[in-house]
Coordinates of C-alpha atoms in Angstrom, one line a residue:
M43 CA 79.6 86.5 87.3
H44 CA 79.1 90.1 88.3
S45 CA 81.5 91.7 90.8
L46 CA 80.3 94.8 92.6
I47 CA 83.0 96.8 94.4
I48 CA 81.8 99.4 96.9
G49 CA 84.5 102.0 97.5
C50 CA 86.6 101.2 94.5
G51 CA 89.8 103.0 95.3
D52 CA 93.4 101.9 95.3
T53 CA 92.7 98.3 96.6
G54 CA 89.4 98.1 94.8
V55 CA 90.9 98.9 91.4
R56 CA 93.4 96.2 91.8
V57 CA 90.6 93.7 92.7
A58 CA 88.6 95.0 89.7
A59 CA 91.6 94.2 87.4
R60 CA 91.7 90.7 88.8
A61 CA 87.9 90.2 88.3
V62 CA 88.0 91.5 84.7
A63 CA 90.9 89.2 83.9
A64 CA 88.8 86.3 85.3
G65 CA 85.9 87.2 82.9
D66 CA 83.6 88.9 85.4
T67 CA 81.4 91.9 84.6
V68 CA 82.7 94.4 87.1
T69 CA 81.1 97.6 88.6
G70 CA 83.2 99.9 90.8
V71 CA 81.3 102.3 92.9
V72 CA 83.2 105.6 93.3
R73 CA 82.6 109.2 94.3
S74 CA 84.8 111.2 92.0
E75 CA 85.4 111.3 88.2
P76 CA 89.2 110.8 88.6
S77 CA 88.4 107.6 90.5
A78 CA 85.9 106.6 87.9
A79 CA 88.5 107.0 85.1
K80 CA 90.8 104.6 86.9
V81 CA 88.0 102.0 87.2
R82 CA 87.3 102.3 83.5
A83 CA 91.0 102.0 82.7
V84 CA 91.1 98.4 84.0
G85 CA 88.0 97.4 81.9
A86 CA 85.3 97.8 84.6
H87 CA 82.2 99.9 84.7
A88 CA 82.2 102.9 87.0
L89 CA 79.2 104.0 89.0
G90 CA 79.4 107.5 90.6
V91 CA 77.6 107.5 93.9
D92 CA 77.6 109.5 97.2
L93 CA 77.0 106.6 99.6
D94 CA 75.8 109.0 102.3
A95 CA 73.5 111.2 100.4
D96 CA 72.3 109.7 97.1
V97 CA 69.4 107.4 96.5
L98 CA 71.2 104.1 96.1
D99 CA 70.3 102.1 93.1
L100 CA 72.9 99.3 93.1
P101 CA 73.0 96.4 90.6
A102 CA 72.5 92.8 91.6
C103 CA 75.8 91.0 91.9
D104 CA 77.3 87.5 92.5
R105 CA 80.4 88.9 94.3
L106 CA 80.2 91.9 96.7
F107 CA 83.5 93.5 97.7
Y108 CA 82.9 96.2 100.3
F109 CA 85.9 98.5 100.8
A110 CA 84.3 101.8 101.8
P111 CA 85.3 103.1 105.2
P112 CA 82.7 104.1 107.8
Q113 CA 81.8 107.7 108.2
R114 CA 84.0 109.7 110.5
E115 CA 81.8 110.0 113.6
G116 CA 79.8 107.7 115.8
D117 CA 80.0 104.1 117.1
T118 CA 78.1 102.5 114.2
D119 CA 78.7 102.4 110.5
T120 CA 75.6 104.2 109.1
R121 CA 77.1 104.2 105.6
M122 CA 77.2 100.4 105.4
A123 CA 73.7 100.2 106.8
R124 CA 72.4 102.3 103.8
V125 CA 74.3 100.3 101.3
L126 CA 73.3 96.9 102.6
H127 CA 69.6 98.0 102.8
A128 CA 69.9 98.9 99.1
I129 CA 71.0 95.4 98.0
D130 CA 68.1 93.3 97.1
S131 CA 69.6 89.8 97.3
V132 CA 72.6 88.3 99.2
P133 CA 75.5 87.6 96.8
T134 CA 77.1 84.2 96.6
Y135 CA 80.4 85.8 97.8
T136 CA 80.8 88.8 100.1
V137 CA 84.2 90.3 101.2
Y138 CA 84.7 93.1 103.7
I139 CA 88.0 94.8 104.5
S140 CA 88.0 95.7 108.1
T141 CA 90.9 96.7 110.4
S142 CA 93.1 94.9 112.9
G143 CA 92.3 97.8 115.2
V144 CA 89.2 95.9 116.3
Y145 CA 91.4 93.9 118.7
G146 CA 92.5 97.0 120.6
D147 CA 95.8 97.1 122.4
C148 CA 97.3 93.6 122.9
G149 CA 100.8 94.5 124.0
D150 CA 103.4 91.9 123.0
A151 CA 100.8 89.1 122.5
W152 CA 100.4 87.2 119.2
V153 CA 96.8 87.7 118.0
D154 CA 94.9 85.2 115.9
E155 CA 91.2 85.4 114.9
T156 CA 90.0 83.6 118.0
R157 CA 90.8 86.6 120.1
P158 CA 87.7 88.6 121.1
V159 CA 87.4 92.1 119.7
N160 CA 88.2 94.9 122.2
A161 CA 87.9 98.2 120.2
E162 CA 89.1 101.2 122.1
S163 CA 88.7 104.1 119.7
E164 CA 85.4 105.3 118.1
R165 CA 87.1 104.5 114.7
A166 CA 87.6 100.8 115.7
K167 CA 84.1 100.6 117.3
R168 CA 82.6 101.6 113.9
R169 CA 84.5 98.8 112.3
V170 CA 83.3 96.3 114.9
D171 CA 79.7 97.4 114.1
A172 CA 80.4 97.1 110.3
E173 CA 81.7 93.5 110.8
R174 CA 78.5 92.7 112.7
Q175 CA 76.3 94.2 110.0
M176 CA 78.1 92.4 107.2
L177 CA 77.9 89.0 108.9
E178 CA 74.2 89.5 109.7
F179 CA 73.6 90.4 106.0
S180 CA 75.6 87.4 104.8
P181 CA 76.5 84.7 107.2
Q182 CA 79.0 83.4 104.6
A183 CA 80.8 86.8 104.3
R184 CA 84.6 86.9 104.6
V185 CA 86.0 89.7 106.9
L186 CA 89.6 90.6 106.3
R187 CA 91.2 92.4 109.3
A188 CA 94.0 94.4 107.7
P189 CA 96.7 96.4 109.5
G190 CA 98.7 99.2 107.8
I191 CA 98.5 99.0 104.0
Y192 CA 101.6 100.1 102.2
G193 CA 102.7 100.1 98.5
P194 CA 103.5 102.5 95.7
N195 CA 103.0 106.1 96.9
R196 CA 101.7 104.7 100.2
L197 CA 105.0 105.1 102.1
P198 CA 106.1 107.9 104.5
V199 CA 108.8 109.0 102.1
E200 CA 108.5 112.7 102.8
R201 CA 108.5 112.2 106.5
V202 CA 111.7 110.2 106.3
Q203 CA 113.4 112.6 103.9
E204 CA 112.5 115.6 106.0
G205 CA 113.8 113.9 109.2
T206 CA 110.4 113.9 111.0
P207 CA 110.9 112.2 114.3
I208 CA 109.2 108.9 115.3
L209 CA 108.4 107.4 118.7
N210 CA 111.5 105.8 120.3
D211 CA 111.8 102.0 120.3
T212 CA 111.3 101.6 124.1
D213 CA 108.0 103.5 124.1
G214 CA 106.7 102.1 120.8
G215 CA 104.9 98.8 120.4
W216 CA 104.6 96.3 117.5
S217 CA 103.5 97.3 114.1
N218 CA 101.9 95.1 111.4
R219 CA 101.5 95.7 107.6
I220 CA 100.3 94.3 104.3
H221 CA 101.4 95.2 100.8
I222 CA 98.5 96.5 98.8
D223 CA 99.0 93.9 96.0
D224 CA 98.9 91.1 98.5
L225 CA 95.7 92.5 100.1
A226 CA 94.1 92.8 96.7
T227 CA 94.9 89.1 95.9
I228 CA 93.7 88.0 99.3
A229 CA 90.4 89.9 98.8
W230 CA 90.0 88.3 95.4
L231 CA 90.7 84.8 96.7
A232 CA 88.2 85.4 99.5
G233 CA 85.6 86.3 96.9
T234 CA 86.1 83.3 94.8
Q235 CA 86.9 80.4 97.1
A236 CA 84.8 78.3 99.5
L237 CA 86.6 78.9 102.8
T238 CA 86.3 77.4 106.3
H239 CA 86.2 80.6 108.4
N240 CA 84.6 84.0 108.3
I241 CA 87.4 86.1 109.8
Y242 CA 91.0 86.4 108.6
N243 CA 93.9 88.5 109.6
A244 CA 95.1 89.9 106.3
S245 CA 98.7 90.7 107.4
D246 CA 102.1 89.7 106.1
G247 CA 102.7 87.8 109.4
H248 CA 106.0 89.5 110.2
P249 CA 105.4 92.2 112.8
T250 CA 108.3 94.5 113.7
G251 CA 109.0 97.6 115.8
L252 CA 108.0 100.7 113.9
G253 CA 111.6 102.0 114.0
V254 CA 112.8 99.0 112.0
Y255 CA 110.4 99.8 109.2
Y256 CA 111.3 103.5 109.1
D257 CA 115.0 102.8 109.4
T258 CA 114.8 100.3 106.5
L259 CA 113.0 102.9 104.3
A260 CA 115.5 105.6 105.2
D261 CA 118.4 103.3 104.2
M262 CA 116.7 102.6 100.9
L263 CA 116.2 106.3 100.3
G264 CA 119.9 107.0 101.2
V265 CA 119.0 109.3 104.1
S266 CA 119.6 109.3 107.9
P267 CA 117.3 107.2 110.1
P268 CA 114.5 109.3 111.7
P269 CA 115.3 110.8 115.1
R270 CA 113.5 109.3 118.0
I271 CA 111.4 111.1 120.6
S272 CA 109.8 110.1 123.9
W273 CA 106.1 109.4 124.4
A274 CA 105.8 112.7 126.4
E275 CA 107.2 114.6 123.4
A276 CA 105.1 112.7 120.9
E277 CA 102.0 113.8 122.8
Q278 CA 103.0 117.4 122.2
R279 CA 103.9 116.9 118.5
F280 CA 101.7 114.3 117.0
S281 CA 98.0 114.5 116.1
A282 CA 95.4 112.7 118.2
M283 CA 94.8 110.3 115.3
R284 CA 98.4 109.3 115.1
L285 CA 98.7 108.9 118.8
S286 CA 95.7 106.6 118.8
F287 CA 97.5 104.2 116.5
L288 CA 100.7 104.4 118.5
R289 CA 98.9 103.5 121.7
E290 CA 98.0 100.1 120.4
S291 CA 100.4 97.2 119.9
R292 CA 99.8 93.6 118.7
R293 CA 101.5 90.9 116.7
L294 CA 99.1 89.6 114.1
S295 CA 99.2 85.9 113.0
N296 CA 98.2 85.1 109.5
Q297 CA 98.4 81.3 109.9
R298 CA 94.7 80.8 109.3
L299 CA 94.8 82.8 106.0
R300 CA 97.8 80.8 104.7
D301 CA 96.3 77.5 105.7
D302 CA 92.8 78.1 104.3
M303 CA 93.6 80.0 101.1
G304 CA 96.9 78.3 100.3
Y305 CA 98.3 81.7 99.5
E306 CA 102.0 82.5 99.9
L307 CA 102.3 86.3 100.0
A308 CA 104.3 88.0 97.4
F309 CA 105.7 90.4 100.0
A310 CA 105.9 88.5 103.3
D311 CA 109.3 90.3 103.8
F312 CA 108.6 94.0 104.0
H313 CA 112.1 94.8 102.8
D314 CA 111.1 93.3 99.4
G315 CA 107.8 95.1 99.6
L316 CA 109.4 98.5 100.2
A317 CA 112.0 98.0 97.4
A318 CA 109.2 97.0 95.0
S319 CA 107.0 99.9 96.0
L320 CA 109.8 102.5 95.5
K321 CA 110.5 101.1 92.0
A322 CA 106.9 100.7 91.0
E323 CA 104.9 102.8 88.6
P324 CA 102.6 105.5 90.1
P325 CA 99.6 103.9 92.0
L326 CA 96.1 103.5 90.6
D327 CA 94.7 106.4 92.7

């Protein structure tokens, strides 16, 4: 079997390592030489490509893992359109990591995969378009809607140590997360199993207020909890990108994922995930 990983960064290298261990021939598509070196370090082949500018000559594959984000502007994912046009035959398995942002703001509601998408930002609209493209390309594709990804060197350590404020608990909504090692395992399982559904929430299933997450990290770092600010002050201090995330709230259910894949997450408790991340070796990219 040949696994082709488009956008073989931190998550992709972890999937590549799993594919190599399973005996696959693996090609990781990257943009930079440092990224290529990390792909080669796990025993995979690295293919340096600018997905937006280069003529795309992609190898045939049995498993396609698409992890590249859309370009930064517009309502459609033109980058994915170029890539899918360059693939001659539909792979047996196709996996795309999308975002839970496609649901939009759901307040306090629990959200499963039957909820209609309601993308509110251009960023999320591009992801909705990417999901559509992928499912038209391969009706058997698996779309993983991931929330915030955390793991080694993917924590707001500097913000917490510097005492950077966060939105207060009364103005903030629910936050969801997934440890990067769990996401890599879920992606690999989605690319190797016959599954019942196309869409899965790739979340740890334990949403919390954002403050709980930051306070727990602060305690592990041995520093004071971050100070809180109001929404009005946040609008003056935070970037438009950060505010767009804070405006949305939802509680993601991962029941379908656990039922269909039979996978028990290694870090369903984010306390364990934070502790493991802080102790871990440097990340793969």
